[in-house]
mmCIF file with all atom_site columns, C-alpha atoms in Angstrom:
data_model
loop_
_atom_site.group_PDB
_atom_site.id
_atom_site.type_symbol
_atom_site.label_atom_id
_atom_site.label_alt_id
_atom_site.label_comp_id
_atom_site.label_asym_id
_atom_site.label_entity_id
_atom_site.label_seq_id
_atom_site.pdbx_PDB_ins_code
_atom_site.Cartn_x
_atom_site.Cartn_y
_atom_site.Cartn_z
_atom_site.occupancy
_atom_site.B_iso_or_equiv
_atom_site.pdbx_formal_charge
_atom_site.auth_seq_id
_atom_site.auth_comp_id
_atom_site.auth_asym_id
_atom_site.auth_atom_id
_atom_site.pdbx_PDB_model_num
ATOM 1  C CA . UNK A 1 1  ? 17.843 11.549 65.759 1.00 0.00 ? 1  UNK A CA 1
ATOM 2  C CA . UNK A 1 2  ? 19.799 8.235  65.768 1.00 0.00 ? 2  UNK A CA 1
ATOM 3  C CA . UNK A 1 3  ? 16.234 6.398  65.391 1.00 0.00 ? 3  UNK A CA 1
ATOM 4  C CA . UNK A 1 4  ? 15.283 8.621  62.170 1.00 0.00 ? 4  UNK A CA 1
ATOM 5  C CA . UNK A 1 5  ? 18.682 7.870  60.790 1.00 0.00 ? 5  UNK A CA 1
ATOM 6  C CA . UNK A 1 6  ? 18.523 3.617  61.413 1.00 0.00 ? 6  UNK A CA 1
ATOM 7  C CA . UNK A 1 7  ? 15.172 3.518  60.298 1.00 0.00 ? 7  UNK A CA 1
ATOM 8  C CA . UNK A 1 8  ? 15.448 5.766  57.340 1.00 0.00 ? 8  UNK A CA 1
ATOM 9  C CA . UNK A 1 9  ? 18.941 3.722  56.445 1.00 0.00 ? 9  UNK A CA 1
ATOM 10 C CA . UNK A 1 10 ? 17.932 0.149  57.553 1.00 0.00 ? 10 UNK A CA 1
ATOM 11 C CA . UNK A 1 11 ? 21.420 -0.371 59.026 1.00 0.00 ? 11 UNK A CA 1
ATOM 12 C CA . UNK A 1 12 ? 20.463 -1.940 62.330 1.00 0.00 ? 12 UNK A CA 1
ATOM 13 C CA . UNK A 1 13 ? 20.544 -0.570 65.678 1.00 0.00 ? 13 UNK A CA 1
ATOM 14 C CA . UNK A 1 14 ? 21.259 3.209  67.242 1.00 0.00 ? 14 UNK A CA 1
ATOM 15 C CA . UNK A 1 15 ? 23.062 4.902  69.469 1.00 0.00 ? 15 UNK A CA 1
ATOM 16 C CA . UNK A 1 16 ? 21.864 6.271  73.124 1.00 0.00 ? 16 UNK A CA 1
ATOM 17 C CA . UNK A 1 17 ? 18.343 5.071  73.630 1.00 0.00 ? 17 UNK A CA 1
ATOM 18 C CA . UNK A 1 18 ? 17.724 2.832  70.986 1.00 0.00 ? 18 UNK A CA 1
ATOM 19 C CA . UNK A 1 19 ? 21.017 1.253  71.243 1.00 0.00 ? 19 UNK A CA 1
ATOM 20 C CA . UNK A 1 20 ? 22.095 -2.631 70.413 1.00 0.00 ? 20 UNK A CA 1
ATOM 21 C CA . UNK A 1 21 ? 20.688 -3.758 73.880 1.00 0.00 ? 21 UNK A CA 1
ATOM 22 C CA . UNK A 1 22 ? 17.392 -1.975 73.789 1.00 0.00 ? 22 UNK A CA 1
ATOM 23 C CA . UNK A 1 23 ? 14.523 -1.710 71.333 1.00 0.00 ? 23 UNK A CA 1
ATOM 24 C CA . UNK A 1 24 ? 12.262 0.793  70.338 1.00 0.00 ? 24 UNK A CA 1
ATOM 25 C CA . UNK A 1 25 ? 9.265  0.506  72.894 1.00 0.00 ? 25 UNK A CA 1
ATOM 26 C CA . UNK A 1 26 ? 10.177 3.389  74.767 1.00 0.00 ? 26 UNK A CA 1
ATOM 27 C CA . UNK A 1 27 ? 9.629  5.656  71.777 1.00 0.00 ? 27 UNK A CA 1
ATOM 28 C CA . UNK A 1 28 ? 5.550  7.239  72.369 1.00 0.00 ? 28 UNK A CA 1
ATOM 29 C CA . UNK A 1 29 ? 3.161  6.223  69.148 1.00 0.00 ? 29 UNK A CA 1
ATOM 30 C CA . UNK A 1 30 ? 3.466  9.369  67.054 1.00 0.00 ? 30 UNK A CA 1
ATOM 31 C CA . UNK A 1 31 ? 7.480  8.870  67.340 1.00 0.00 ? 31 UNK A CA 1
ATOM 32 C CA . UNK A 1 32 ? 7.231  5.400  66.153 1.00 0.00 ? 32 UNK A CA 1
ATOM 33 C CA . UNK A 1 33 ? 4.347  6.356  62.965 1.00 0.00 ? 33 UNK A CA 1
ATOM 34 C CA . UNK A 1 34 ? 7.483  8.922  62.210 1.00 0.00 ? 34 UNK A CA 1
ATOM 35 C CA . UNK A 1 35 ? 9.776  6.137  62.698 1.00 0.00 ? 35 UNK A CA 1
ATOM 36 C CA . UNK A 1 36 ? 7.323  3.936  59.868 1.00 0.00 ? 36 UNK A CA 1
ATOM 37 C CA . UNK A 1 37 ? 7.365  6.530  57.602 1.00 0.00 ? 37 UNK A CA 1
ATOM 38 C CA . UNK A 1 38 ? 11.023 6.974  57.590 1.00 0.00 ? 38 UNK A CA 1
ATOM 39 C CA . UNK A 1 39 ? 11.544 2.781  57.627 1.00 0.00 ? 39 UNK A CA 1
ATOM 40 C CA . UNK A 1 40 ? 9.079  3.029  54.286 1.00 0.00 ? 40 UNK A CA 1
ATOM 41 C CA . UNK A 1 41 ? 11.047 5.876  52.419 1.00 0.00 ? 41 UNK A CA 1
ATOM 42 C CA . UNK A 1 42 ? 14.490 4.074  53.284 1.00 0.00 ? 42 UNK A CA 1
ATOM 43 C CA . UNK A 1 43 ? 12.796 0.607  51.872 1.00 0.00 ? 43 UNK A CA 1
ATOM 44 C CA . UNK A 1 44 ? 11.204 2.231  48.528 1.00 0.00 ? 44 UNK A CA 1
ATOM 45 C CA . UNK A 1 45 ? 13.621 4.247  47.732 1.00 0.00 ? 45 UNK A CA 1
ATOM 46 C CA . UNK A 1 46 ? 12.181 8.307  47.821 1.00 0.00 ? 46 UNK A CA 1
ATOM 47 C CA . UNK A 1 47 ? 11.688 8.453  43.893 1.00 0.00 ? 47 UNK A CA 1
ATOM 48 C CA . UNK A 1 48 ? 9.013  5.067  44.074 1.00 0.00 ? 48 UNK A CA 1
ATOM 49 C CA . UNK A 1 49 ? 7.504  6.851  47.223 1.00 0.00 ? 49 UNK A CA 1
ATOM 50 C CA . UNK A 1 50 ? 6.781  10.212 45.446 1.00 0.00 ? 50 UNK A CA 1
ATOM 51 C CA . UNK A 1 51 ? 5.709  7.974  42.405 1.00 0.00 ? 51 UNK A CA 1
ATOM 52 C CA . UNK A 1 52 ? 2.935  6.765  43.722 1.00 0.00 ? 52 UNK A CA 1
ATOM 53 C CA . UNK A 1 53 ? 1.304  9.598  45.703 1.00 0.00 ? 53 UNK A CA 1
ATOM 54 C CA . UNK A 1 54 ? 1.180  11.483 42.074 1.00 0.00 ? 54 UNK A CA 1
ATOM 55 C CA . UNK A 1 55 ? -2.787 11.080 41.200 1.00 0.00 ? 55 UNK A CA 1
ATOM 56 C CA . UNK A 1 56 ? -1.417 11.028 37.441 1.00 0.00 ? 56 UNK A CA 1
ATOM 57 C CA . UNK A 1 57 ? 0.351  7.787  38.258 1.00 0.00 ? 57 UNK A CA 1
ATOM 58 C CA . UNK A 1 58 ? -3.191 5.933  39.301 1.00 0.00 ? 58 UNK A CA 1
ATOM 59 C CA . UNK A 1 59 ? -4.929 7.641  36.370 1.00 0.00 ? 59 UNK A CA 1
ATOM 60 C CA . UNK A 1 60 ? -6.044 5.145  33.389 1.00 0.00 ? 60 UNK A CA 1
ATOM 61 C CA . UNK A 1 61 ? -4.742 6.148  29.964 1.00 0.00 ? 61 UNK A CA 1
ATOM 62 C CA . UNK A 1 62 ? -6.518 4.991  27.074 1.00 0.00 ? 62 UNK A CA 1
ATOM 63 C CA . UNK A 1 63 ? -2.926 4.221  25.230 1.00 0.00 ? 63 UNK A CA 1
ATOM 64 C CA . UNK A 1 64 ? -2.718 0.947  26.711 1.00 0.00 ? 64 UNK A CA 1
#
């Protein structure tokens, strides 16, 4: 939990096993795609994230 909510904030290190003197190695692959995820949506900001998966958003419009 304290790795979802560093990654997801960017504040720096956790608490318990990802702590100040440790890193995040010991964390299995899946855990650390999670971890990605949650280190994109705390970088882009949630609204920029759900922007563009919307397939409207990639569509061309003929306005421009």
């Amino acid at each position: 939990m304290s790795a979802a909510v560093t990654t997801l904030g960017n504040v720096g290190p956790g608490f318990g096993v990802i702590g100040p003197t440790t890193t995040f190695s010991s964390i299995n692959p899946f855990g650390e795609s999670v971890l990605i995820f949650c280190m994109l949506l705390g970088r882009l900001e949630l609204l920029t994230l759900i922007v563009l998966i919307q397939p409207e958003f990639w569509r061309s419009r003929k306005g421009w």
